[in-house]
Every structure is written in C-alpha cells, then in structure tokens.
Short mmCIF file of C-alpha atoms in Angstrom, two decimals:
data_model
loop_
_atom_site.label_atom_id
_atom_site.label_comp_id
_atom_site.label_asym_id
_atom_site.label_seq_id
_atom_site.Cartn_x
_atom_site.Cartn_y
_atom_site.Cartn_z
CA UNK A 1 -19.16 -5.01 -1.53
CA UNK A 2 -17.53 -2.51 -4.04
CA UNK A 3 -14.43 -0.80 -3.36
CA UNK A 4 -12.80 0.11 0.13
CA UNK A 5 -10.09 3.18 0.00
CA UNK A 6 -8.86 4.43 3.81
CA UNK A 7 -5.97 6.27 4.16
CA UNK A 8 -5.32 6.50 8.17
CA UNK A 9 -3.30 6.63 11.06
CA UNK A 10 -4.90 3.49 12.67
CA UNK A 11 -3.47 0.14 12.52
CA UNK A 12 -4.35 -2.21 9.92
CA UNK A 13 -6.30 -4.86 10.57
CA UNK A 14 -6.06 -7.16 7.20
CA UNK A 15 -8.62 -10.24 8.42
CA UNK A 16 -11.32 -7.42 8.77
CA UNK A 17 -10.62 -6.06 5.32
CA UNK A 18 -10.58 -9.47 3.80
CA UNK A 19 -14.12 -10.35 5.33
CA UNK A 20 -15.52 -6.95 3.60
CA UNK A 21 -14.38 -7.70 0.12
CA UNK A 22 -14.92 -11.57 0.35
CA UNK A 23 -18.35 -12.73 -0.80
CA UNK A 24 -19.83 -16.08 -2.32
CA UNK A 25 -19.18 -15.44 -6.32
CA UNK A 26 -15.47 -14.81 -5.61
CA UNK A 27 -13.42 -17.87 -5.39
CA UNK A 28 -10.48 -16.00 -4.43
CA UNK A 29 -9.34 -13.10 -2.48
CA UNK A 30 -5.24 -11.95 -3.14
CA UNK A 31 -3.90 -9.66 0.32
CA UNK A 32 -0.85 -7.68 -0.02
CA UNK A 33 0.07 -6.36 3.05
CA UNK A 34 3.42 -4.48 3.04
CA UNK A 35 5.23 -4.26 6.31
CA UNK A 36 7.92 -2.63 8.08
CA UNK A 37 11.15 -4.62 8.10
CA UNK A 38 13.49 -4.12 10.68
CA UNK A 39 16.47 -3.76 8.55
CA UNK A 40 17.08 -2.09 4.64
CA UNK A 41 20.74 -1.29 3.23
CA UNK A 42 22.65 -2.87 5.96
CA UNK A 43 20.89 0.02 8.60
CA UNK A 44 18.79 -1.33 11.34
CA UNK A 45 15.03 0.51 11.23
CA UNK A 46 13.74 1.76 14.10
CA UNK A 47 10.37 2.47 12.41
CA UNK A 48 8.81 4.12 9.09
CA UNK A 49 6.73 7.47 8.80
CA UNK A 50 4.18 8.19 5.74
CA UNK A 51 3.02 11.26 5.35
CA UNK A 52 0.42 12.18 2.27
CA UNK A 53 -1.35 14.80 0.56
CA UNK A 54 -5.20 12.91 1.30
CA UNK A 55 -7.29 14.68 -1.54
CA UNK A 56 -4.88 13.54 -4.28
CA UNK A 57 -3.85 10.09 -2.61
CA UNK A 58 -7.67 9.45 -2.44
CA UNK A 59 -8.69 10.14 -6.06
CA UNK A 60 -5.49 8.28 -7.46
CA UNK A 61 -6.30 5.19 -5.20
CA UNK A 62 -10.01 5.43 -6.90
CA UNK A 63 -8.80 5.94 -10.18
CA UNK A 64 -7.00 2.52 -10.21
CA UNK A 65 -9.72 0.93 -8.73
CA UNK A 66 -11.87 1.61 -11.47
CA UNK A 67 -8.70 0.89 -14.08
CA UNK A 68 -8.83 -2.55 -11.88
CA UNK A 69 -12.27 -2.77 -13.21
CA UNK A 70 -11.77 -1.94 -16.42
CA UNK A 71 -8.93 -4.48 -17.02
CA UNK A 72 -10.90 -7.23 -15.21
CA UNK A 73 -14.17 -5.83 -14.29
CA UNK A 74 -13.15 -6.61 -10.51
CA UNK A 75 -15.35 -4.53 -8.15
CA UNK A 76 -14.45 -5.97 -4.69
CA UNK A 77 -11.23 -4.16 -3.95
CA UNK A 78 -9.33 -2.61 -0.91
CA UNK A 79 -6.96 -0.09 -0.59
CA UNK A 80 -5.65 0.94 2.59
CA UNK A 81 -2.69 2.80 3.47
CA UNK A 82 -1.73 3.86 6.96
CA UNK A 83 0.39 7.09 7.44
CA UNK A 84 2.30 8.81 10.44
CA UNK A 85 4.70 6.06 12.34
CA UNK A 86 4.94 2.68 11.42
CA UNK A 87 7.06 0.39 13.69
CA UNK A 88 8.31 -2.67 12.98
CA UNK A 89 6.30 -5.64 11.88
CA UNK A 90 3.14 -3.37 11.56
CA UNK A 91 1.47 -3.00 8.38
CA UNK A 92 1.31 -0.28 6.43
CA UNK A 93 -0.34 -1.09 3.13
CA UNK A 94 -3.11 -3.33 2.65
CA UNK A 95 -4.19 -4.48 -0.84
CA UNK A 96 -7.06 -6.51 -1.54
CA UNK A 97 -8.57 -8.26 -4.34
CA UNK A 98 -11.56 -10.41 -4.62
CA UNK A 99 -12.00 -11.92 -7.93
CA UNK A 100 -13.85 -14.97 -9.21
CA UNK A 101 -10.76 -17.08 -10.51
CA UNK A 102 -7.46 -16.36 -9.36
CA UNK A 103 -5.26 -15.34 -12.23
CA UNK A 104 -7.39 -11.89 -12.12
CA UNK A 105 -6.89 -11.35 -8.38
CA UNK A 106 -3.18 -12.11 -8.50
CA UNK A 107 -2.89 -9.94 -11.45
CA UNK A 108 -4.93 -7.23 -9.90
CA UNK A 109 -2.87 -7.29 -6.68
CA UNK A 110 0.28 -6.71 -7.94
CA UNK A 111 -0.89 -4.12 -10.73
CA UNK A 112 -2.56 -2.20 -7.68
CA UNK A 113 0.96 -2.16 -5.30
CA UNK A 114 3.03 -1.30 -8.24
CA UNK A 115 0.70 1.43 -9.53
CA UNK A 116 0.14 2.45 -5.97
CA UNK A 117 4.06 2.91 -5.22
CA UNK A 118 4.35 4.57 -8.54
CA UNK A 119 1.50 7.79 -8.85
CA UNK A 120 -0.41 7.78 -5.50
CA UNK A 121 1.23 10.81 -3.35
CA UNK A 122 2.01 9.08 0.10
CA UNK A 123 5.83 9.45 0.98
CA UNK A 124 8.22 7.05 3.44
CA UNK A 125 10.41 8.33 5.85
CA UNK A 126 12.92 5.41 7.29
CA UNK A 127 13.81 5.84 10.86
CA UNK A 128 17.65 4.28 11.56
CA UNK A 129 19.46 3.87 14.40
CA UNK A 130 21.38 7.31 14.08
CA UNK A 131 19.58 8.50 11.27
CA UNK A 132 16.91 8.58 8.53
CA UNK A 133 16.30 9.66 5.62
CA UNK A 134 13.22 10.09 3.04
CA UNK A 135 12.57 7.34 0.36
CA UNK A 136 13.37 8.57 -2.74
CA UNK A 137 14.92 11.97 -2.38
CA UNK A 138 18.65 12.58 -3.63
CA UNK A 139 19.83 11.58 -0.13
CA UNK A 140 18.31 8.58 -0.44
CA UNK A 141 19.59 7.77 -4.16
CA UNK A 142 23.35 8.63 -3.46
CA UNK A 143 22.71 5.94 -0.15
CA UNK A 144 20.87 2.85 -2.51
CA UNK A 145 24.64 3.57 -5.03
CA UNK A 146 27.06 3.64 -1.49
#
C-alpha cells in the first residue's frame, strides 16, 4: 500500500483507512483516532476548529513517515487530519499503522501522534459554551494554571 497523508475538511472515515493500509504480511494494524470530547477544563465544548498551513503540514506528515520507516522499516502508514469544524464525537485525527508484529505498530502509533502534535503546523481552536480560545496560545496557558 505505502503511505496515505490527507489533510481535509471531510469526515473521517477510519474502517476505510484501515482496509487501505491492511494487507496479508501485516499481522497487525494500530488506529489512533483522536476525537472531540465534549468537555476539557471543566468548560463544556461545543465543537473544535483546525486550521493549517497545507504545504508545511504535508511535508512534516511525510517526513515522519519515512522516520517511521527508518526506525522500523514500516511502509503501510496513514495520516489523516481533518481541519475546519469538528463537533463532538467526530474524528479529527486518524493514525494508522500496519506492521508485521505488533510491538512495531504500537510503537509506531504513538511515536506518529506525539510527533504529529509536536512539529506538524495544524492548530486547535476549542469552541465553549460562552467562549473559546486557541490551544496553546498564552490565553490558553494562563487557563490550563486557573
């Protein structure tokens, strides 16, 4: 299969994405699908918003699929990421490795979400009832010490 990067404003659809990177000399595929709670620091969520800069998001999503294969020569990889609004219980990250055991998928998965949260340029807005505020800006620093 290879590697799958979308970055997109339709919904997710994580049982299609596993049946692209699943194939017969993988016994296991690892999905992370990060969702949209419907409550964070006490504040009920009305819905999320990503926004991203696509040209830099892409090539730092491909760059860590080919770190993924060079750390565990893994090839049958997804990363998808949806942007603009994101309501409740809908997906907005999908993260899929296909590996032949399944200490090198799990390890893959969660080296891809925290790599992705950490360099890849796509920024959360959370919606609250009477409010929001932008993941990771001062605002939302002085709220996470409140």
């Amino acid at each position: 299969m290879g590697v799958l990067i979308l970055i997109t404003q339709d919904k997710l659809d994580s049982e299609r994405v596993r049946q692209k990177i699943s194939k017969d000399t993988n016994g296991a595929v690892c999905m992370f699908l990060g969702t949209t709670r419907s409550t964070h620091r006490g504040r009920d969520v009305m819905y999320l918003e990503y926004e991203t800069y696509y040209e830099i998001a892409e090539k730092k999503l491909t760059d860590i699929s080919k770190d993924i294969y060079d750390k565990w020569q893994l090839d049958d990889v997804a990363y998808l990421h949806r942007i603009g609004r994101v309501d409740i219980g809908e997906i907005s990250l999908i993260v899929g490795i296909a590996a032949p055991h399944r200490k090198e998928a799990f390890l893959a998965c969660q080296y891809s979400v925290d790599l992705i949260k950490k360099i890849v340029p796509i920024w959360k807005k959370e919606v609250y009832v009477g409010g929001e505020v932008w993941i990771g800006t001062p605002e939302d620093i002085a709220m996470r010490n409140f």
